Amino acid sequence: MSCTFELEHYAEILEAAKAGGYRFAPFAESPERGDLFLRHDVDLSLEAALSMAQLEAEHEARATYFLMTESVFYNLASSEGVAAVARLGEFGHWVGLHAVHPHAELDDRFEPVIAWHNPSAEYMSERIPGVVNVYSEPWFAPATYRSDSNQHWRAGCPHEELRAGGFPWLQLLVHPEIWVYPGSTMGATMLSMLDRERERRLVQLVDDGIDLA
Ligand SMILES: [Zn+2]
Ligand SMILES: [Zn+2]
């Protein structure tokens, strides 16, 4: 098995987790043995989030999608954003807020759970009254956390340990854009995302009545 950042391998990671006996848990619950908190910080693309969400549904996996209300890359209040939130719910996933500090205002689109975007150390792990901060205890501990940040597993791809049941429980942060768009480096992946984005924008321009002739 080669640990490429492609949906094919992501599906293998999901199947490894199931083989290892893990259950897909919501952040509303404190970690217990066998819990897998599948976390997606959606930084750049709702389209990528929905592709990943559908694949997970096909593999009977459930994840928490952390969506931004202050993204420069997408608009959660647009028709596209509203549809994305609804679709994630239909797939059986949970939606949390990918918040820009200090704004942690939750509304009825979100479960009471937040993940800070690009947090700094001073507030990263601070408890927030009435809300789960995924970087606070008991949901966060370095030994039970893996992240694919910038298309690199700092502590290795987790598929083998998942299959062997090696983690007591795990918070697994996966960024959909990295897996949905092709590219063997983060830079290449971002360029293919932008190519796809260009196509998408051209369609949107036509839909908006712009004459591209
Ligand atoms: Zn792997
Ligand atoms: Zn982020």
Coordinates of C-alpha atoms and ligand atoms in Angstrom, one line a residue:
M1 CA 0.0 0.0 0.0
S2 CA 1.5 3.3 -0.9
C3 CA 0.6 6.3 1.2
T4 CA -0.3 8.8 -1.5
F5 CA -2.5 11.8 -0.8
E6 CA -5.3 10.5 -3.1
L7 CA -8.9 9.6 -2.4
E8 CA -8.0 6.0 -3.1
H9 CA -5.6 5.8 -0.2
Y10 CA -8.0 7.9 2.0
A11 CA -10.6 5.2 1.5
E12 CA -7.9 2.6 2.5
I13 CA -7.3 4.6 5.7
L14 CA -11.1 4.6 6.4
E15 CA -11.2 0.8 5.9
A16 CA -8.1 0.3 8.1
A17 CA -9.9 2.2 10.9
K18 CA -12.9 0.0 10.5
A19 CA -10.7 -3.1 10.5
G20 CA -9.0 -1.9 13.7
G21 CA -12.4 -1.7 15.4
Y22 CA -12.7 2.1 15.6
R23 CA -16.0 4.0 15.7
F24 CA -16.5 7.4 14.1
A25 CA -17.3 9.7 17.0
P26 CA -18.6 13.2 17.3
F27 CA -16.8 15.8 19.3
A28 CA -19.9 16.1 21.5
E29 CA -18.6 13.1 23.4
S30 CA -15.4 12.8 25.4
P31 CA -12.8 10.4 24.0
E32 CA -13.3 6.8 24.9
R33 CA -11.3 3.8 23.9
G34 CA -11.8 3.0 20.2
D35 CA -13.1 6.5 19.2
L36 CA -11.9 8.0 15.9
F37 CA -12.6 11.8 15.7
L38 CA -12.4 12.4 12.0
R39 CA -11.9 16.1 11.6
H40 CA -11.9 18.2 8.4
D41 CA -10.8 21.8 8.5
V42 CA -12.2 23.2 5.3
D43 CA -9.8 26.0 4.5
L44 CA -10.1 26.4 0.7
S45 CA -12.8 24.5 -1.1
L46 CA -16.4 23.4 -0.4
E47 CA -16.3 21.3 -3.6
A48 CA -13.4 19.3 -2.1
A49 CA -15.2 18.9 1.2
L50 CA -18.3 17.5 -0.6
S51 CA -16.2 15.0 -2.6
M52 CA -14.6 13.7 0.5
A53 CA -18.0 13.7 2.4
Q54 CA -19.5 11.5 -0.3
L55 CA -16.6 9.0 -0.3
E56 CA -16.9 8.8 3.5
A57 CA -20.7 8.1 3.3
E58 CA -19.9 5.3 0.8
H59 CA -17.6 3.8 3.4
E60 CA -20.1 4.4 6.2
A61 CA -17.7 6.8 7.9
R62 CA -18.8 9.9 9.7
A63 CA -16.7 13.1 10.2
T64 CA -16.9 16.6 11.5
Y65 CA -16.5 19.2 8.9
F66 CA -15.3 22.5 10.2
L67 CA -16.5 25.3 7.9
M68 CA -15.5 28.9 7.9
T69 CA -17.8 31.9 7.9
E70 CA -14.9 34.3 7.3
S71 CA -13.0 32.5 4.5
V72 CA -11.4 34.5 1.7
F73 CA -11.8 31.4 -0.5
Y74 CA -15.5 30.6 -0.2
N75 CA -18.8 32.1 1.0
L76 CA -20.8 29.9 3.4
A77 CA -23.7 32.4 3.1
S78 CA -23.9 31.9 -0.7
S79 CA -26.3 29.4 -2.3
E80 CA -23.4 27.1 -2.8
G81 CA -22.5 27.4 0.9
V82 CA -26.0 26.8 2.1
A83 CA -26.3 23.7 -0.2
A84 CA -23.0 22.4 1.1
V85 CA -24.1 22.5 4.8
A86 CA -27.3 20.7 3.9
R87 CA -25.5 18.1 1.8
L88 CA -23.0 17.3 4.7
G89 CA -26.0 16.7 7.0
E90 CA -27.6 14.4 4.4
F91 CA -24.4 12.4 4.3
G92 CA -24.6 12.0 8.1
H93 CA -21.7 14.2 9.0
W94 CA -21.4 16.8 11.7
V95 CA -20.6 20.5 11.0
G96 CA -18.5 22.6 13.3
L97 CA -17.1 26.1 13.0
H98 CA -13.6 26.7 11.7
A99 CA -13.2 29.9 13.5
V100 CA -10.9 32.9 13.1
H101 CA -9.9 34.0 16.6
P102 CA -11.5 35.6 18.5
H103 CA -14.8 35.1 16.7
A104 CA -16.4 32.0 18.0
E105 CA -20.1 32.9 17.3
L106 CA -22.0 29.7 16.6
D107 CA -25.5 29.7 15.0
D108 CA -27.8 26.9 14.1
R109 CA -25.7 25.7 11.2
F110 CA -23.1 24.4 13.7
E111 CA -22.7 21.9 16.4
P112 CA -21.2 23.5 19.5
V113 CA -17.7 22.7 18.5
I114 CA -14.9 24.8 17.1
A115 CA -11.5 24.4 15.6
W116 CA -9.4 27.6 15.3
H117 CA -7.9 28.4 11.9
N118 CA -4.2 28.9 12.1
P119 CA -4.2 29.3 15.9
S120 CA -1.4 30.8 17.9
A121 CA -0.1 29.1 21.0
E122 CA -1.6 31.6 23.5
Y123 CA -5.2 30.7 22.9
M124 CA -5.1 27.4 20.9
S125 CA -5.9 25.1 23.8
E126 CA -8.0 27.5 25.9
R127 CA -11.3 26.1 27.1
I128 CA -14.4 27.9 25.7
P129 CA -17.5 27.9 28.0
G130 CA -20.3 25.7 26.5
V131 CA -18.3 24.9 23.4
V132 CA -15.9 22.1 22.5
N133 CA -12.5 23.4 21.4
V134 CA -10.9 20.5 19.5
Y135 CA -7.5 21.6 20.6
S136 CA -8.4 21.4 24.3
E137 CA -8.3 18.5 26.7
P138 CA -9.6 15.8 26.7
W139 CA -10.1 15.9 22.9
F140 CA -6.5 16.9 22.2
A141 CA -3.3 15.1 23.2
P142 CA -0.2 14.9 21.0
A143 CA 0.0 11.1 21.2
T144 CA -3.6 10.7 19.9
Y145 CA -3.5 13.3 17.1
R146 CA -2.4 13.0 13.5
S147 CA -2.6 15.7 10.8
D148 CA -1.9 15.9 7.1
S149 CA -0.9 19.6 7.2
N150 CA 0.7 20.8 4.0
Q151 CA 0.5 17.3 2.5
H152 CA 2.9 15.9 5.1
W153 CA 2.2 13.5 8.0
R154 CA 4.6 14.7 10.6
A155 CA 4.2 11.5 12.6
G156 CA 3.5 9.2 9.6
C157 CA 0.4 8.0 7.8
P158 CA -1.8 6.4 10.4
H159 CA -3.2 3.6 8.3
E160 CA -1.1 0.8 9.8
E161 CA -1.7 1.8 13.4
L162 CA -5.4 2.1 12.8
R163 CA -5.6 -1.3 11.2
A164 CA -3.7 -2.8 14.2
G165 CA -5.8 -0.9 16.7
G166 CA -2.7 0.8 17.9
F167 CA -4.2 4.1 19.0
P168 CA -6.4 4.0 22.2
W169 CA -8.4 6.7 20.3
L170 CA -7.4 9.2 17.7
Q171 CA -8.2 12.8 16.4
L172 CA -7.4 12.7 12.8
L173 CA -7.2 16.0 10.9
V174 CA -7.5 15.7 7.2
H175 CA -7.8 18.6 4.8
P176 CA -10.0 17.6 1.9
E177 CA -8.3 19.8 -0.8
I178 CA -5.1 17.8 -0.4
W179 CA -6.7 14.5 -1.3
V180 CA -9.3 15.6 -3.9
Y181 CA -7.0 17.6 -6.2
P182 CA -4.0 15.8 -7.8
G183 CA -0.4 16.7 -7.1
S184 CA 2.6 15.0 -5.4
T185 CA 3.5 18.2 -3.4
M186 CA 1.3 20.8 -1.7
G187 CA 2.3 23.3 -4.4
A188 CA 1.3 21.0 -7.3
T189 CA -2.0 20.2 -5.5
M190 CA -2.8 23.9 -5.0
L191 CA -2.1 24.5 -8.7
S192 CA -4.5 21.7 -9.8
M193 CA -7.1 23.1 -7.3
L194 CA -6.7 26.5 -9.0
D195 CA -7.1 25.0 -12.5
R196 CA -10.4 23.4 -11.3
E197 CA -11.4 26.6 -9.7
R198 CA -10.9 28.5 -13.0
E199 CA -13.3 26.0 -14.7
R200 CA -15.8 26.4 -11.9
R201 CA -15.6 30.2 -12.0
L202 CA -16.2 30.3 -15.8
V203 CA -19.4 28.3 -15.4
Q204 CA -20.4 30.7 -12.6
L205 CA -19.8 33.7 -14.8
V206 CA -22.0 32.3 -17.5
D207 CA -24.7 31.4 -14.9
D208 CA -24.5 35.0 -13.7
G209 CA -25.2 36.3 -17.2
I210 CA -21.7 37.4 -18.1
D211 CA -21.0 37.4 -21.8
L212 CA -17.7 35.6 -22.3
A213 CA -17.7 35.9 -26.1
Ligands
ZN1 ZN -1.0 5.2 4.5
ZN2 ZN -7.7 26.3 8.8

